[in-house]
C-alpha atoms as a printed R data frame, in Angstrom:
    type eleno elety resid chain resno      x        y       z
1   ATOM     1    CA   UNK     A     1 78.994  -69.441 -50.026
2   ATOM     2    CA   UNK     A     2 78.718  -73.007 -51.841
3   ATOM     3    CA   UNK     A     3 77.341  -75.762 -48.875
4   ATOM     4    CA   UNK     A     4 81.100  -77.311 -49.622
5   ATOM     5    CA   UNK     A     5 82.743  -75.009 -47.909
6   ATOM     6    CA   UNK     A     6 80.097  -73.893 -44.505
7   ATOM     7    CA   UNK     A     7 80.554  -77.687 -43.758
8   ATOM     8    CA   UNK     A     8 84.055  -77.645 -43.796
9   ATOM     9    CA   UNK     A     9 83.972  -74.752 -41.943
10  ATOM    10    CA   UNK     A    10 82.522  -75.985 -39.046
11  ATOM    11    CA   UNK     A    11 84.726  -79.287 -38.991
12  ATOM    12    CA   UNK     A    12 88.556  -78.840 -40.944
13  ATOM    13    CA   UNK     A    13 88.422  -82.683 -40.648
14  ATOM    14    CA   UNK     A    14 84.196  -83.096 -42.676
15  ATOM    15    CA   UNK     A    15 84.934  -83.184 -45.958
16  ATOM    16    CA   UNK     A    16 81.054  -83.724 -47.659
17  ATOM    17    CA   UNK     A    17 80.719  -86.890 -49.518
18  ATOM    18    CA   UNK     A    18 79.383  -86.683 -53.069
19  ATOM    19    CA   UNK     A    19 78.380  -83.192 -52.327
20  ATOM    20    CA   UNK     A    20 76.797  -81.850 -55.703
21  ATOM    21    CA   UNK     A    21 75.919  -78.424 -57.233
22  ATOM    22    CA   UNK     A    22 73.790  -80.565 -60.374
23  ATOM    23    CA   UNK     A    23 70.482  -80.113 -58.140
24  ATOM    24    CA   UNK     A    24 66.938  -81.566 -60.254
25  ATOM    25    CA   UNK     A    25 64.295  -79.253 -60.889
26  ATOM    26    CA   UNK     A    26 61.323  -79.613 -62.199
27  ATOM    27    CA   UNK     A    27 59.584  -82.153 -64.293
28  ATOM    28    CA   UNK     A    28 63.185  -83.858 -63.904
29  ATOM    29    CA   UNK     A    29 61.880  -84.639 -59.823
30  ATOM    30    CA   UNK     A    30 59.359  -86.263 -61.375
31  ATOM    31    CA   UNK     A    31 60.903  -90.027 -61.607
32  ATOM    32    CA   UNK     A    32 61.910  -89.570 -57.790
33  ATOM    33    CA   UNK     A    33 58.432  -89.970 -57.257
34  ATOM    34    CA   UNK     A    34 57.684  -92.798 -59.263
35  ATOM    35    CA   UNK     A    35 60.199  -94.733 -57.551
36  ATOM    36    CA   UNK     A    36 59.616  -93.702 -54.304
37  ATOM    37    CA   UNK     A    37 55.999  -94.567 -54.957
38  ATOM    38    CA   UNK     A    38 57.001  -98.405 -56.587
39  ATOM    39    CA   UNK     A    39 59.343  -98.066 -53.333
40  ATOM    40    CA   UNK     A    40 56.069  -98.153 -51.775
41  ATOM    41    CA   UNK     A    41 53.794 -100.397 -53.145
42  ATOM    42    CA   UNK     A    42 57.070 -102.847 -52.835
43  ATOM    43    CA   UNK     A    43 56.098 -103.024 -49.178
44  ATOM    44    CA   UNK     A    44 52.807 -102.609 -48.791
45  ATOM    45    CA   UNK     A    45 52.624 -105.257 -50.765
46  ATOM    46    CA   UNK     A    46 55.882 -107.247 -48.496
47  ATOM    47    CA   UNK     A    47 53.688 -106.459 -46.132
48  ATOM    48    CA   UNK     A    48 57.025 -104.858 -44.085
49  ATOM    49    CA   UNK     A    49 54.364 -101.650 -43.473
50  ATOM    50    CA   UNK     A    50 52.203 -104.136 -41.379
51  ATOM    51    CA   UNK     A    51 51.963 -103.193 -37.944
52  ATOM    52    CA   UNK     A    52 50.893 -107.478 -37.502
53  ATOM    53    CA   UNK     A    53 54.242 -107.779 -38.970
54  ATOM    54    CA   UNK     A    54 56.235 -105.399 -36.945
55  ATOM    55    CA   UNK     A    55 54.755 -106.765 -33.391
56  ATOM    56    CA   UNK     A    56 55.628 -110.845 -34.736
57  ATOM    57    CA   UNK     A    57 59.642 -109.863 -35.188
58  ATOM    58    CA   UNK     A    58 59.206 -108.109 -32.191
59  ATOM    59    CA   UNK     A    59 57.983 -110.391 -30.083
60  ATOM    60    CA   UNK     A    60 60.581 -113.110 -32.069
61  ATOM    61    CA   UNK     A    61 57.472 -114.741 -33.854
62  ATOM    62    CA   UNK     A    62 58.406 -114.643 -37.366
63  ATOM    63    CA   UNK     A    63 61.079 -114.587 -39.036
64  ATOM    64    CA   UNK     A    64 59.108 -112.152 -41.659
65  ATOM    65    CA   UNK     A    65 61.075 -109.041 -41.169
66  ATOM    66    CA   UNK     A    66 64.421 -110.650 -39.870
67  ATOM    67    CA   UNK     A    67 64.132 -111.701 -43.586
68  ATOM    68    CA   UNK     A    68 63.401 -108.261 -45.068
69  ATOM    69    CA   UNK     A    69 66.055 -107.011 -42.866
70  ATOM    70    CA   UNK     A    70 68.679 -109.027 -44.053
71  ATOM    71    CA   UNK     A    71 68.699 -109.072 -47.521
72  ATOM    72    CA   UNK     A    72 69.052 -105.239 -46.750
73  ATOM    73    CA   UNK     A    73 72.102 -106.058 -45.082
74  ATOM    74    CA   UNK     A    74 73.534 -108.250 -47.798
75  ATOM    75    CA   UNK     A    75 72.169 -106.420 -50.921
76  ATOM    76    CA   UNK     A    76 73.544 -103.105 -48.901
77  ATOM    77    CA   UNK     A    77 77.642 -104.629 -48.090
78  ATOM    78    CA   UNK     A    78 77.547 -105.800 -50.803
79  ATOM    79    CA   UNK     A    79 76.089 -103.034 -53.595
80  ATOM    80    CA   UNK     A    80 79.223 -100.784 -51.102
81  ATOM    81    CA   UNK     A    81 82.114 -103.466 -51.978
82  ATOM    82    CA   UNK     A    82 80.944 -103.251 -55.895
83  ATOM    83    CA   UNK     A    83 81.135  -99.049 -55.096
84  ATOM    84    CA   UNK     A    84 84.084  -98.985 -53.817
85  ATOM    85    CA   UNK     A    85 86.071 -101.919 -56.103
86  ATOM    86    CA   UNK     A    86 84.709 -101.212 -59.888
87  ATOM    87    CA   UNK     A    87 85.447  -97.141 -58.463
88  ATOM    88    CA   UNK     A    88 81.685  -96.655 -59.757
89  ATOM    89    CA   UNK     A    89 80.568  -92.325 -60.151
90  ATOM    90    CA   UNK     A    90 77.668  -90.943 -59.232
91  ATOM    91    CA   UNK     A    91 74.989  -90.493 -62.226
92  ATOM    92    CA   UNK     A    92 76.946  -87.064 -62.182
93  ATOM    93    CA   UNK     A    93 80.142  -88.155 -62.635
94  ATOM    94    CA   UNK     A    94 81.681  -87.742 -60.501
95  ATOM    95    CA   UNK     A    95 82.912  -89.782 -57.583
96  ATOM    96    CA   UNK     A    96 81.846  -91.315 -55.464
97  ATOM    97    CA   UNK     A    97 83.509  -91.555 -51.269
98  ATOM    98    CA   UNK     A    98 82.021  -94.163 -48.505
99  ATOM    99    CA   UNK     A    99 84.395  -92.396 -45.858
100 ATOM   100    CA   UNK     A   100 84.949  -95.197 -43.098
101 ATOM   101    CA   UNK     A   101 82.730  -94.641 -39.111
102 ATOM   102    CA   UNK     A   102 84.048  -94.620 -36.262
103 ATOM   103    CA   UNK     A   103 82.063  -95.542 -33.952
104 ATOM   104    CA   UNK     A   104 79.994  -93.605 -30.905
105 ATOM   105    CA   UNK     A   105 78.780  -94.315 -27.387
106 ATOM   106    CA   UNK     A   106 75.780  -92.345 -28.803
107 ATOM   107    CA   UNK     A   107 74.713  -94.860 -31.762
108 ATOM   108    CA   UNK     A   108 74.244  -97.389 -28.663
109 ATOM   109    CA   UNK     A   109 72.203  -94.995 -26.423
110 ATOM   110    CA   UNK     A   110 70.319  -93.872 -30.351
111 ATOM   111    CA   UNK     A   111 70.056  -97.263 -31.824
112 ATOM   112    CA   UNK     A   112 67.542  -98.006 -28.035
113 ATOM   113    CA   UNK     A   113 65.451  -95.144 -28.709
114 ATOM   114    CA   UNK     A   114 64.712  -95.659 -31.676
115 ATOM   115    CA   UNK     A   115 63.784  -99.270 -31.170
116 ATOM   116    CA   UNK     A   116 61.530  -98.142 -28.541
117 ATOM   117    CA   UNK     A   117 59.597  -96.447 -30.932
118 ATOM   118    CA   UNK     A   118 59.930  -98.703 -33.521
119 ATOM   119    CA   UNK     A   119 58.112 -101.533 -31.090
120 ATOM   120    CA   UNK     A   120 55.735  -98.812 -29.496
121 ATOM   121    CA   UNK     A   121 54.301  -97.198 -33.115
122 ATOM   122    CA   UNK     A   122 55.064 -100.056 -35.676
123 ATOM   123    CA   UNK     A   123 56.672  -97.849 -37.878
124 ATOM   124    CA   UNK     A   124 60.396  -96.613 -39.083
125 ATOM   125    CA   UNK     A   125 61.202  -93.959 -41.260
126 ATOM   126    CA   UNK     A   126 61.256  -96.392 -44.661
127 ATOM   127    CA   UNK     A   127 57.808  -97.164 -44.105
128 ATOM   128    CA   UNK     A   128 55.638  -94.106 -42.981
129 ATOM   129    CA   UNK     A   129 55.156  -92.759 -45.829
130 ATOM   130    CA   UNK     A   130 53.396  -96.056 -47.668
131 ATOM   131    CA   UNK     A   131 51.141  -96.224 -44.176
132 ATOM   132    CA   UNK     A   132 50.358  -92.988 -44.940
133 ATOM   133    CA   UNK     A   133 48.907  -93.515 -47.842
134 ATOM   134    CA   UNK     A   134 47.571  -96.909 -47.504
135 ATOM   135    CA   UNK     A   135 45.472  -94.942 -45.252
136 ATOM   136    CA   UNK     A   136 46.443  -95.044 -42.186
137 ATOM   137    CA   UNK     A   137 46.422  -91.695 -41.716
138 ATOM   138    CA   UNK     A   138 47.276  -92.542 -37.561
139 ATOM   139    CA   UNK     A   139 50.699  -92.264 -38.961
140 ATOM   140    CA   UNK     A   140 50.605  -88.548 -38.867
141 ATOM   141    CA   UNK     A   141 51.618  -89.182 -35.753
142 ATOM   142    CA   UNK     A   142 54.689  -90.849 -35.762
143 ATOM   143    CA   UNK     A   143 55.856  -88.646 -38.871
144 ATOM   144    CA   UNK     A   144 55.062  -85.249 -36.662
145 ATOM   145    CA   UNK     A   145 56.783  -87.209 -33.744
146 ATOM   146    CA   UNK     A   146 59.713  -88.379 -35.787
147 ATOM   147    CA   UNK     A   147 59.928  -84.147 -37.223
148 ATOM   148    CA   UNK     A   148 59.882  -83.284 -33.779
149 ATOM   149    CA   UNK     A   149 62.882  -85.795 -32.514
150 ATOM   150    CA   UNK     A   150 65.223  -85.074 -35.848
151 ATOM   151    CA   UNK     A   151 64.456  -81.419 -34.675
152 ATOM   152    CA   UNK     A   152 65.476  -81.441 -31.133
153 ATOM   153    CA   UNK     A   153 68.345  -83.679 -32.466
154 ATOM   154    CA   UNK     A   154 69.715  -81.198 -34.686
155 ATOM   155    CA   UNK     A   155 69.651  -78.604 -32.330
156 ATOM   156    CA   UNK     A   156 71.216  -80.388 -28.792
157 ATOM   157    CA   UNK     A   157 73.885  -82.823 -30.866
158 ATOM   158    CA   UNK     A   158 76.775  -80.428 -29.246
159 ATOM   159    CA   UNK     A   159 75.230  -81.157 -25.393
160 ATOM   160    CA   UNK     A   160 74.932  -85.685 -26.353
161 ATOM   161    CA   UNK     A   161 77.197  -87.842 -25.889
162 ATOM   162    CA   UNK     A   162 80.254  -89.060 -28.236
């Protein structure tokens, strides 16, 4: 059974957008490693993996992180609008489907927990690997905790508030 059929079988209104049966293999995956490494270098050079920069943000002492996050949001908004208006296709030629988002109160609770963890550890999922690659091996505890939290969410998702 294909993945799309499994997902659609769980919820008749759920369609997996952009679910491609084309998967990169072998050396084709190298491009992702190179891109991820370059992205990590940018994170390190921009100091957005710095625990001190993150603490400055949460203490409202510096605009640095707000500028980075704000520019990422603006870039994302512009990119989504370009994809929608110009009907841009994926690399495999598939139509890109961006489903409408529905607000759920659980997102507020989850966002609070995420922010609390971010403030305490000085790390969010984006820079975790860049921090580990920079030699901050203590972040492995944060990575394991993030994976455990993701597993718990997946296991008990149906019991959480909508």
